[in-house]
mmCIF file of C-alpha atoms in Angstrom:
data_model
loop_
_atom_site.group_PDB
_atom_site.id
_atom_site.type_symbol
_atom_site.label_atom_id
_atom_site.label_comp_id
_atom_site.label_asym_id
_atom_site.label_seq_id
_atom_site.Cartn_x
_atom_site.Cartn_y
_atom_site.Cartn_z
ATOM 1 C CA MET A 1 106.291 -89.069 38.288
ATOM 2 C CA THR A 2 104.255 -91.368 40.518
ATOM 3 C CA TYR A 3 105.235 -91.606 44.156
ATOM 4 C CA THR A 4 105.896 -95.050 45.622
ATOM 5 C CA ALA A 5 106.560 -95.611 49.326
ATOM 6 C CA PRO A 6 110.179 -96.675 49.896
ATOM 7 C CA PRO A 7 111.310 -100.112 51.061
ATOM 8 C CA ALA A 8 111.308 -100.644 54.808
ATOM 9 C CA PRO A 9 114.590 -101.145 56.641
ATOM 10 C CA GLU A 10 115.497 -104.672 57.621
ATOM 11 C CA ARG A 11 113.409 -105.762 60.557
ATOM 12 C CA VAL A 12 115.381 -106.942 63.587
ATOM 13 C CA GLU A 13 113.809 -109.270 66.124
ATOM 14 C CA PRO A 14 113.720 -107.870 69.671
ATOM 15 C CA PRO A 15 116.292 -109.419 72.002
ATOM 16 C CA GLU A 16 115.153 -112.595 73.726
ATOM 17 C CA ILE A 17 117.714 -112.088 76.459
ATOM 18 C CA GLY A 18 118.295 -108.542 77.590
ATOM 19 C CA ASP A 19 117.451 -105.994 80.203
ATOM 20 C CA GLU A 20 114.139 -104.169 80.327
ATOM 21 C CA ARG A 21 115.273 -101.202 78.263
ATOM 22 C CA ALA A 22 116.826 -103.266 75.474
ATOM 23 C CA THR A 23 113.749 -105.460 75.313
ATOM 24 C CA VAL A 24 111.151 -102.674 75.191
ATOM 25 C CA GLU A 25 113.209 -100.527 72.798
ATOM 26 C CA GLY A 26 113.728 -103.637 70.652
ATOM 27 C CA PHE A 27 109.975 -104.230 70.454
ATOM 28 C CA LEU A 28 109.333 -100.564 69.590
ATOM 29 C CA GLU A 29 111.867 -100.709 66.745
ATOM 30 C CA TYR A 30 110.359 -103.981 65.559
ATOM 31 C CA HIS A 31 106.905 -102.382 65.410
ATOM 32 C CA ARG A 32 108.199 -99.219 63.730
ATOM 33 C CA THR A 33 109.735 -101.373 61.014
ATOM 34 C CA THR A 34 106.636 -103.550 60.766
ATOM 35 C CA PHE A 35 104.585 -100.428 60.087
ATOM 36 C CA ALA A 36 107.053 -99.316 57.393
ATOM 37 C CA ARG A 37 106.709 -102.745 55.762
ATOM 38 C CA LYS A 38 102.951 -102.219 55.466
ATOM 39 C CA LEU A 39 103.568 -99.090 53.386
ATOM 40 C CA GLU A 40 106.416 -100.153 51.118
ATOM 41 C CA GLY A 41 105.745 -100.147 47.405
ATOM 42 C CA LEU A 42 102.337 -98.463 47.635
ATOM 43 C CA THR A 43 101.369 -95.473 45.527
ATOM 44 C CA ALA A 44 100.074 -92.191 46.913
ATOM 45 C CA GLU A 45 96.534 -93.214 45.932
ATOM 46 C CA GLN A 46 96.873 -96.555 47.721
ATOM 47 C CA LEU A 47 98.271 -94.895 50.851
ATOM 48 C CA ARG A 48 95.267 -92.547 50.889
ATOM 49 C CA ARG A 49 92.670 -95.308 50.368
ATOM 50 C CA ARG A 50 90.079 -95.448 53.168
ATOM 51 C CA ALA A 51 89.154 -98.611 55.015
ATOM 52 C CA VAL A 52 85.397 -98.465 54.508
ATOM 53 C CA GLU A 53 82.776 -95.730 54.713
ATOM 54 C CA PRO A 54 82.307 -93.786 56.937
ATOM 55 C CA SER A 55 85.773 -94.436 58.429
ATOM 56 C CA SER A 56 88.567 -92.011 57.599
ATOM 57 C CA LEU A 57 91.184 -94.676 58.424
ATOM 58 C CA SER A 58 93.965 -95.036 55.830
ATOM 59 C CA LEU A 59 97.621 -96.039 55.850
ATOM 60 C CA LEU A 60 98.658 -92.440 55.204
ATOM 61 C CA GLY A 61 96.405 -91.290 58.035
ATOM 62 C CA LEU A 62 98.027 -93.838 60.340
ATOM 63 C CA ALA A 63 101.501 -92.630 59.305
ATOM 64 C CA ARG A 64 100.519 -89.021 60.029
ATOM 65 C CA HIS A 65 98.974 -90.042 63.359
ATOM 66 C CA LEU A 66 102.070 -92.000 64.414
ATOM 67 C CA ALA A 67 104.287 -89.030 63.503
ATOM 68 C CA GLU A 68 102.113 -86.894 65.781
ATOM 69 C CA VAL A 69 102.348 -89.545 68.536
ATOM 70 C CA GLU A 70 106.164 -89.538 68.323
ATOM 71 C CA ARG A 71 106.261 -85.728 68.206
ATOM 72 C CA THR A 72 103.842 -85.188 71.078
ATOM 73 C CA TRP A 73 105.134 -87.753 73.544
ATOM 74 C CA TRP A 74 108.887 -87.452 72.968
ATOM 75 C CA ARG A 75 109.467 -83.886 71.865
ATOM 76 C CA ASP A 76 106.670 -81.975 73.577
ATOM 77 C CA ARG A 77 106.160 -83.942 76.751
ATOM 78 C CA VAL A 78 109.423 -85.731 77.575
ATOM 79 C CA ALA A 79 111.914 -83.215 76.141
ATOM 80 C CA GLY A 80 109.785 -80.127 76.803
ATOM 81 C CA GLU A 81 110.299 -78.748 73.296
ATOM 82 C CA ASP A 82 107.909 -76.062 72.154
ATOM 83 C CA VAL A 83 106.194 -77.981 69.342
ATOM 84 C CA THR A 84 102.621 -77.919 68.147
ATOM 85 C CA PRO A 85 100.639 -80.478 66.156
ATOM 86 C CA VAL A 86 101.309 -80.492 62.428
ATOM 87 C CA THR A 87 98.259 -82.265 60.990
ATOM 88 C CA TYR A 88 95.467 -81.460 63.439
ATOM 89 C CA SER A 89 94.200 -78.605 65.584
ATOM 90 C CA ASP A 90 91.446 -77.787 68.046
ATOM 91 C CA ASP A 91 89.280 -76.856 65.060
ATOM 92 C CA ASN A 92 90.279 -79.986 63.127
ATOM 93 C CA PRO A 93 90.978 -82.666 65.775
ATOM 94 C CA ASP A 94 91.087 -85.553 63.272
ATOM 95 C CA GLY A 95 93.071 -83.770 60.569
ATOM 96 C CA ASP A 96 95.783 -86.437 60.676
ATOM 97 C CA PHE A 97 93.200 -88.921 59.345
ATOM 98 C CA ASP A 98 90.661 -86.680 57.621
ATOM 99 C CA ASP A 99 92.952 -84.551 55.451
ATOM 100 C CA VAL A 100 94.897 -87.235 53.579
ATOM 101 C CA GLY A 101 93.267 -86.338 50.251
ATOM 102 C CA THR A 102 95.393 -83.196 50.023
ATOM 103 C CA ALA A 103 98.403 -84.507 51.960
ATOM 104 C CA ASP A 104 101.815 -85.164 50.426
ATOM 105 C CA PRO A 105 102.627 -88.837 51.147
ATOM 106 C CA GLU A 106 106.331 -88.419 50.400
ATOM 107 C CA ALA A 107 106.638 -85.504 52.831
ATOM 108 C CA ASP A 108 104.481 -87.195 55.472
ATOM 109 C CA LEU A 109 106.454 -90.455 55.408
ATOM 110 C CA ALA A 110 109.732 -88.508 55.576
ATOM 111 C CA TRP A 111 108.280 -86.584 58.537
ATOM 112 C CA LEU A 112 107.441 -89.847 60.336
ATOM 113 C CA LEU A 113 111.050 -91.008 59.920
ATOM 114 C CA GLU A 114 112.333 -87.644 61.196
ATOM 115 C CA GLU A 115 110.121 -87.843 64.287
ATOM 116 C CA GLN A 116 111.264 -91.425 64.942
ATOM 117 C CA ASP A 117 114.912 -90.346 64.714
ATOM 118 C CA HIS A 118 114.266 -87.397 67.000
ATOM 119 C CA ALA A 119 112.522 -89.706 69.486
ATOM 120 C CA ARG A 120 115.503 -92.086 69.465
ATOM 121 C CA ARG A 121 117.857 -89.215 70.332
ATOM 122 C CA ILE A 122 115.620 -88.042 73.181
ATOM 123 C CA LEU A 123 115.212 -91.553 74.587
ATOM 124 C CA ALA A 124 118.971 -92.183 74.442
ATOM 125 C CA GLN A 125 119.483 -89.208 76.771
ATOM 126 C CA ARG A 126 116.933 -90.314 79.351
ATOM 127 C CA SER A 127 116.635 -92.921 82.064
ATOM 128 C CA LEU A 128 113.486 -95.026 82.140
ATOM 129 C CA GLU A 129 112.962 -93.677 85.659
ATOM 130 C CA ASP A 130 112.982 -90.015 84.596
ATOM 131 C CA VAL A 131 109.710 -88.349 85.576
ATOM 132 C CA TRP A 132 108.057 -85.343 84.006
ATOM 133 C CA GLU A 133 104.897 -83.496 84.853
ATOM 134 C CA HIS A 134 101.885 -84.195 82.710
ATOM 135 C CA PRO A 135 99.562 -81.165 82.876
ATOM 136 C CA GLY A 136 96.206 -82.094 84.359
ATOM 137 C CA ARG A 137 97.127 -85.747 84.802
ATOM 138 C CA PRO A 138 99.413 -87.823 87.019
ATOM 139 C CA ASP A 139 103.141 -87.494 86.386
ATOM 140 C CA LYS A 140 104.644 -89.939 83.902
ATOM 141 C CA THR A 141 107.942 -91.781 83.597
ATOM 142 C CA VAL A 142 109.938 -92.274 80.420
ATOM 143 C CA ARG A 143 109.199 -95.994 80.915
ATOM 144 C CA TRP A 144 105.471 -95.224 80.656
ATOM 145 C CA VAL A 145 105.949 -93.155 77.487
ATOM 146 C CA LEU A 146 108.119 -95.841 75.881
ATOM 147 C CA THR A 147 105.498 -98.479 76.652
ATOM 148 C CA HIS A 148 102.654 -96.250 75.471
ATOM 149 C CA VAL A 149 104.320 -95.456 72.128
ATOM 150 C CA LEU A 150 105.006 -99.188 71.657
ATOM 151 C CA GLU A 151 101.310 -99.853 72.353
ATOM 152 C CA GLU A 152 100.304 -97.242 69.744
ATOM 153 C CA TYR A 153 102.406 -98.944 67.049
ATOM 154 C CA ALA A 154 101.256 -102.448 67.984
ATOM 155 C CA ARG A 155 97.582 -101.432 67.876
ATOM 156 C CA HIS A 156 97.904 -99.513 64.631
ATOM 157 C CA ASN A 157 99.898 -102.299 62.993
ATOM 158 C CA GLY A 158 96.735 -104.396 63.319
ATOM 159 C CA HIS A 159 94.833 -101.694 61.433
ATOM 160 C CA ALA A 160 97.642 -101.521 58.869
ATOM 161 C CA ASP A 161 97.439 -105.299 58.304
ATOM 162 C CA LEU A 162 93.778 -105.031 57.354
ATOM 163 C CA LEU A 163 94.261 -101.924 55.217
ATOM 164 C CA ARG A 164 97.162 -103.441 53.278
ATOM 165 C CA GLU A 165 95.252 -106.660 52.672
ATOM 166 C CA ARG A 166 92.306 -104.623 51.337
ATOM 167 C CA ILE A 167 94.592 -102.656 49.022
ATOM 168 C CA ASP A 168 96.536 -105.446 47.345
ATOM 169 C CA GLY A 169 95.951 -108.702 49.187
ATOM 170 C CA SER A 170 99.307 -108.632 50.990
ATOM 171 C CA VAL A 171 99.225 -110.385 54.343
ATOM 172 C CA GLY A 172 101.776 -111.183 56.998
ATOM 173 C CA GLU A 173 103.938 -109.401 59.490
#
């Protein structure tokens, strides 16, 4: 059986009138769904397809990277959970992008959704003003993490636009 990425959930526009938290969370959800839309209907081979030599950039690599972003910032740093990277290591720092040839797209996309759900639960329990220590760097607020994760999705959605267009000509948000 050939794997095909599932349909994305319905995308909801961020609130045009709302407080800071509702607005920023709304934009993060919008970008999470936008990324899912870039993957829907693609086969495992298409998800693994590289942008152009020598780049290791692929949609599956981006999905694995974003799962690591969610895991690292929300679980490890904000919630203080004892988690380690899944797809990369000190010996293989770009494994999230480099090792897609042997990766399981179905498992990796399910993992991204799990990390997003976990992040939502952590964020729901925190104030934007909550501060945590960032080893070796200035302390961070939950507001900073929320904005940073939003920035990661927005930036990588631009990459995903180009990758999807290269794969099958699909364009748009």
